[in-house]
CSV table of C-alpha atoms and ligand atoms in Angstrom, one decimal:
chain,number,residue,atom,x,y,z
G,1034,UNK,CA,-0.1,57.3,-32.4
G,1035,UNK,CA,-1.4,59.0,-35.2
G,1036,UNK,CA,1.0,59.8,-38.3
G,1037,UNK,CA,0.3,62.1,-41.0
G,1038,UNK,CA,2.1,62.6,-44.5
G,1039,UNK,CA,2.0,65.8,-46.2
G,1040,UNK,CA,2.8,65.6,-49.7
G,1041,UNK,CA,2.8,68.2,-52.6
G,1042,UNK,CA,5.4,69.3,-55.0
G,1043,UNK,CA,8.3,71.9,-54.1
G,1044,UNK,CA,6.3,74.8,-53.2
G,1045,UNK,CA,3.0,73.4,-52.8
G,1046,UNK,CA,2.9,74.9,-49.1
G,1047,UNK,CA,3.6,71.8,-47.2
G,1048,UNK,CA,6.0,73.4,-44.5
G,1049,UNK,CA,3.3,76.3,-43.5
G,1050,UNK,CA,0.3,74.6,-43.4
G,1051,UNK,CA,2.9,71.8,-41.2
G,1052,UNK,CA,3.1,74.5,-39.2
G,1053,UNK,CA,-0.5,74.7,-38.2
G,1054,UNK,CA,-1.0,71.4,-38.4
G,1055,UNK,CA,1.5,70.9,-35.2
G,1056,UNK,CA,-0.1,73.8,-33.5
G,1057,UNK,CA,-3.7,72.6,-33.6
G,1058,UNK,CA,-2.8,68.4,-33.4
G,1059,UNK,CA,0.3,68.8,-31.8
G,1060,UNK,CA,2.3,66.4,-33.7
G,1061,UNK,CA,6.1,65.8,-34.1
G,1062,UNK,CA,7.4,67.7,-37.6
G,1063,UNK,CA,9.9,65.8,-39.3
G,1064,UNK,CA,11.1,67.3,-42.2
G,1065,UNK,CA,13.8,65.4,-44.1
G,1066,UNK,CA,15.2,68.1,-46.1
G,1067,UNK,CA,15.1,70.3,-42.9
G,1068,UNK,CA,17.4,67.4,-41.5
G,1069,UNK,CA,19.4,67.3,-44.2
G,1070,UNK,CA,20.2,71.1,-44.1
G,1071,UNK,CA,21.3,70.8,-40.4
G,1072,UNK,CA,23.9,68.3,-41.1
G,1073,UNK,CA,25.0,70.1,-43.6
G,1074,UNK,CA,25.1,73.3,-41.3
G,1075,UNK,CA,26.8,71.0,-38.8
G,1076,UNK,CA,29.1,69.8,-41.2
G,1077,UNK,CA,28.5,66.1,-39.8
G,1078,UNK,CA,29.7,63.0,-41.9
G,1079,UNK,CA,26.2,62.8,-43.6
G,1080,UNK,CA,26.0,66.8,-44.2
G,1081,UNK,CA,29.2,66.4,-46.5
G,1082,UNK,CA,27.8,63.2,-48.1
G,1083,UNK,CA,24.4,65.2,-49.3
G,1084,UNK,CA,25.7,68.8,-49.7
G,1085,UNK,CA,26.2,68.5,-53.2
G,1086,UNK,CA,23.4,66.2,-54.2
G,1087,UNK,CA,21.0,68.3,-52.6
G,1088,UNK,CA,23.0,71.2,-54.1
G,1089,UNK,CA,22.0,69.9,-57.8
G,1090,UNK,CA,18.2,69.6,-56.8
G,1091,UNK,CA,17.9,66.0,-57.1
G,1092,UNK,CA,17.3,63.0,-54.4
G,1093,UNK,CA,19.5,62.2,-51.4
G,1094,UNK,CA,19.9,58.0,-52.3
G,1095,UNK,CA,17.2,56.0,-50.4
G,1096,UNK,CA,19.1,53.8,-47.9
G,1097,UNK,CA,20.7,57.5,-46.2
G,1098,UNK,CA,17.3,59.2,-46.4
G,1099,UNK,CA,15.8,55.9,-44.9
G,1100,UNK,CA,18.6,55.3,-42.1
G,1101,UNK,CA,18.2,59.0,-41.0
G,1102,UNK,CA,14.3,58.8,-41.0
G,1103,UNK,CA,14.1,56.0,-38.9
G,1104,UNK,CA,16.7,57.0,-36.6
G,1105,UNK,CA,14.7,59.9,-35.6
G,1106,UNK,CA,11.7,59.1,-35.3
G,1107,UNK,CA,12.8,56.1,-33.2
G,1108,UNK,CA,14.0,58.6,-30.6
G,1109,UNK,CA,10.3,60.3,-30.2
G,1110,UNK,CA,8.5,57.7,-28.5
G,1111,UNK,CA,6.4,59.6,-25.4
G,1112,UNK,CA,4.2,61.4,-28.5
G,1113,UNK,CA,0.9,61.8,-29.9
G,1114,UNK,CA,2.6,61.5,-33.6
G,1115,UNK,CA,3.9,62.1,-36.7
G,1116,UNK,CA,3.8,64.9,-39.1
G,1117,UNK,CA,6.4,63.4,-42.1
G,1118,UNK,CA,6.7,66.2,-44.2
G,1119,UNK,CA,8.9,65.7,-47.5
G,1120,UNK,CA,9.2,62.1,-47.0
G,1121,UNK,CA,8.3,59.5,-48.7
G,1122,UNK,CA,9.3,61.0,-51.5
G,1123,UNK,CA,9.9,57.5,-53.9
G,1124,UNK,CA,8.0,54.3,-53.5
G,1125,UNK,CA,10.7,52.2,-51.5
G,1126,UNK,CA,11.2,54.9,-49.0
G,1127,UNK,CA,6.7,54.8,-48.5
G,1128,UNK,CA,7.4,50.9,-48.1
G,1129,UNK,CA,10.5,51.2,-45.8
G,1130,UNK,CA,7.6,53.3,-43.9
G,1131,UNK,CA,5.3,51.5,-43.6
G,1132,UNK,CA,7.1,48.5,-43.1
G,1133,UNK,CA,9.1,50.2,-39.8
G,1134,UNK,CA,5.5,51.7,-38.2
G,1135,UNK,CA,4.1,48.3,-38.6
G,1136,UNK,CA,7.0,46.5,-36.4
G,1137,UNK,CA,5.9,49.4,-33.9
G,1138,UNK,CA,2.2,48.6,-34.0
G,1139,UNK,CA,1.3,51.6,-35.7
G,1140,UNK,CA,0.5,53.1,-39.5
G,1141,UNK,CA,0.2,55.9,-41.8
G,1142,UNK,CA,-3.3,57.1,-40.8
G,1143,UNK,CA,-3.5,59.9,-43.5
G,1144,UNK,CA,-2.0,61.1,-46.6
G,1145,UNK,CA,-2.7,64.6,-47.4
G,1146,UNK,CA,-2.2,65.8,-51.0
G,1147,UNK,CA,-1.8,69.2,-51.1
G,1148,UNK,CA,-2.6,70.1,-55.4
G,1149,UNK,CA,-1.1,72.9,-56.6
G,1150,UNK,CA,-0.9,73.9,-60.8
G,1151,UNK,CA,3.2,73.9,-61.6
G,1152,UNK,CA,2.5,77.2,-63.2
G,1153,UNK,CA,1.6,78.4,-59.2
G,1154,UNK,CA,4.6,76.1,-57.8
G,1155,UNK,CA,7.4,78.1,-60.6
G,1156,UNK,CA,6.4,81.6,-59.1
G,1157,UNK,CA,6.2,80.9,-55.5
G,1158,UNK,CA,9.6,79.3,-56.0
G,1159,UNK,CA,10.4,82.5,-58.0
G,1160,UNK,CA,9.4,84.8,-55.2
G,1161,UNK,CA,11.0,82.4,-52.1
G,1162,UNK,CA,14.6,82.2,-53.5
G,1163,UNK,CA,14.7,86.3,-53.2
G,1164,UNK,CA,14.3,85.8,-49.7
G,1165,UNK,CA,15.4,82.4,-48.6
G,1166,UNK,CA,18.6,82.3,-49.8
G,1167,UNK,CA,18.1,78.3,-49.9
G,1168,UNK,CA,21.2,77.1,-52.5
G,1169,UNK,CA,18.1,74.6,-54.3
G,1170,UNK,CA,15.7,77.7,-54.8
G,1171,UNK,CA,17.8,78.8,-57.6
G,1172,UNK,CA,15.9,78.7,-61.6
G,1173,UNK,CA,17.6,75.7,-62.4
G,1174,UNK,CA,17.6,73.1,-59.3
G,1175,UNK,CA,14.1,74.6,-59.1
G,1176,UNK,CA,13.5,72.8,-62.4
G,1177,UNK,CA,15.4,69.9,-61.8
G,1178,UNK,CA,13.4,69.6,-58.0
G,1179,UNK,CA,10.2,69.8,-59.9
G,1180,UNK,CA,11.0,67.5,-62.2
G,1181,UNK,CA,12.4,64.6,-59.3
G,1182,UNK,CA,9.0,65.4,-58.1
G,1183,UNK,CA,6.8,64.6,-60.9
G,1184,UNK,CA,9.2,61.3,-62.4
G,1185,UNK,CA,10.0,59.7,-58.9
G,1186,UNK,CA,7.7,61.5,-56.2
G,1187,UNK,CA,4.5,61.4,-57.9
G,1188,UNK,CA,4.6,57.8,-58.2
G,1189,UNK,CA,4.2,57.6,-54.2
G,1190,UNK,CA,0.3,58.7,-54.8
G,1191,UNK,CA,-0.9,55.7,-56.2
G,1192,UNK,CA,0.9,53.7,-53.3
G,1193,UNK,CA,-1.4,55.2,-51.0
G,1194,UNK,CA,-4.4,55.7,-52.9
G,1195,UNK,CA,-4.2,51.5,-53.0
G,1196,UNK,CA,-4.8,52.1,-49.3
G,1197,UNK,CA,-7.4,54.2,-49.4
G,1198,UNK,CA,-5.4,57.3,-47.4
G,1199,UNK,CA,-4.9,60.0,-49.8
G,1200,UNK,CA,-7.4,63.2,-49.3
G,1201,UNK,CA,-6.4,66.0,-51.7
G,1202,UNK,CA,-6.6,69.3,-51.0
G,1203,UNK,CA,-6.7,72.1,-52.9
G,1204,UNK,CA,-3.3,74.2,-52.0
G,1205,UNK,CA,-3.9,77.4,-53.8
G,1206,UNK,CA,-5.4,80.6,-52.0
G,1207,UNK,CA,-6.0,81.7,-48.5
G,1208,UNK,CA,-3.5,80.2,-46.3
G,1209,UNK,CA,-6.5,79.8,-43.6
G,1210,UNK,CA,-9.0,78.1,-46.0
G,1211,UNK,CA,-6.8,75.4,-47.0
G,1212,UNK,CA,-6.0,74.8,-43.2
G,1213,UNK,CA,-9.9,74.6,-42.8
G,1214,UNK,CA,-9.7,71.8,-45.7
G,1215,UNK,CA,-6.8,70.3,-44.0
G,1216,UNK,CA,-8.4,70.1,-40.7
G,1217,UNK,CA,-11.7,68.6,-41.7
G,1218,UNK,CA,-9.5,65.7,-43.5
G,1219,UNK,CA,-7.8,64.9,-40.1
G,1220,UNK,CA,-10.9,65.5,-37.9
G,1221,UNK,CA,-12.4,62.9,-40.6
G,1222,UNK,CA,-9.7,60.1,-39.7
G,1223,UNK,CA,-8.8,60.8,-35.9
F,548,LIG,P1,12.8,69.8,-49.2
F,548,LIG,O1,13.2,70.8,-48.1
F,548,LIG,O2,11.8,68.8,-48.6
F,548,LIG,O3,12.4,70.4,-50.5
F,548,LIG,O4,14.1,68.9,-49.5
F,548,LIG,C1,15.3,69.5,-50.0
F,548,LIG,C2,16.2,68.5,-50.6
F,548,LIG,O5,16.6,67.5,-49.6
F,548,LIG,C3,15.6,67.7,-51.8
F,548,LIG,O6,15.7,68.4,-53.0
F,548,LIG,C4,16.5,66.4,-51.7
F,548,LIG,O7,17.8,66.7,-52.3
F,548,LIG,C5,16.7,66.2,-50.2
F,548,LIG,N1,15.6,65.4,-49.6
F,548,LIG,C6,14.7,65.8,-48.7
F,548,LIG,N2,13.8,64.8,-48.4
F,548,LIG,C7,14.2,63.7,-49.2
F,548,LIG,C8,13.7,62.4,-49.3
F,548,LIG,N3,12.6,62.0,-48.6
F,548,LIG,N4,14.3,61.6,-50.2
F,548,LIG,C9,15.4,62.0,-50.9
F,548,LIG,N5,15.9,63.3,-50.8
F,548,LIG,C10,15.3,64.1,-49.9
């Protein structure tokens, strides 16, 4: 199995170039905020829990984002792998990772770091919340997102850098040239 984290702040692209990602390597996309919105859709027991936590732009608590990560990805075993995008997002949830793929006999093979200015992230955000109609998109979560991302999520960089896993990759312009970058990282570790 191979598993791949994308990482980058609100903004910074990651569910596109996931997109591609799957298509060329064909790997599993989780997305943690993605499964957070569908409870919330489905109005599960969980849904209600997060609604208004993930209204107000800041994390869900660990031990929920953990529990539903690992629940998942424990039903997806006939795979090639992993594409974890928006999680880990704090250091406990990386080591709760890592921790769970090693009593499976596997790891995180690659981190990639998509970098994007937050002058670039504010616009794009700008410009999606016309369209998406995503509650969090508004001005103010989009502030308060950014800033969970560069107190509590930033912090999950050096975790992996320790480990040597982290390629970076410039995340602003041509949607195809950073997926060449992208792709020559995870040709590079295969
Ligand atoms: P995203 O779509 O990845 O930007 O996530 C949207 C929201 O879901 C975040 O602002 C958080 O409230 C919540 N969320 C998603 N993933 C995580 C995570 N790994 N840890 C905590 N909260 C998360």
């Amino acid at each position: 199995m191979y598993n791949l984290v994308i990482f980058g702040p609100p903004g910074a692209g990651k569910g596109t170039q996931s997109d591609k990602i799957i298509e060329k390597y064909q790997l599993k996309h989780i997305s943690t905020g993605d499964m957070f919105r569908a409870h919330i859709a489905n109005k599960t027991d969980l849904g209600k829990e997060v609604q208004s936590i993930m209204d107000n732009g800041v994390l869900v608590p660990d031990e929920i984002t953990i529990r539903m990560l690992e629940s998942e990805m424990s039903q997806h075993t006939d795979i090639k792998g992993f594409i974890l995008d928006g999680f880990p997002r704090t250091v406990a949830q990386a080591a709760a990772l890592d921790k769970f793929l090693e009593s499976k006999g596997q790891k995180v093979n690659l981190v990639l770091e998509l970098v994007v200015s937050q002058a670039e992230i504010e616009q794009r955000i700008a410009e999606r919340s016309k369209v998406s109609g995503r509650a969090d998109d508004s001005a103010e979560k989009l502030i308060k997102r950014i800033d969970e991302y560069f107190t509590k999520t930033v912090h999950v960089l050096p975790y992996y850098q320790a480990q040597g896993k982290v390629s970076k990759i410039n995340g602003i312009g041509e949607i195809e040239v950073i997926f060449g970058d992208i792709a020559k990282a995870i040709d590079g570790s295969l």
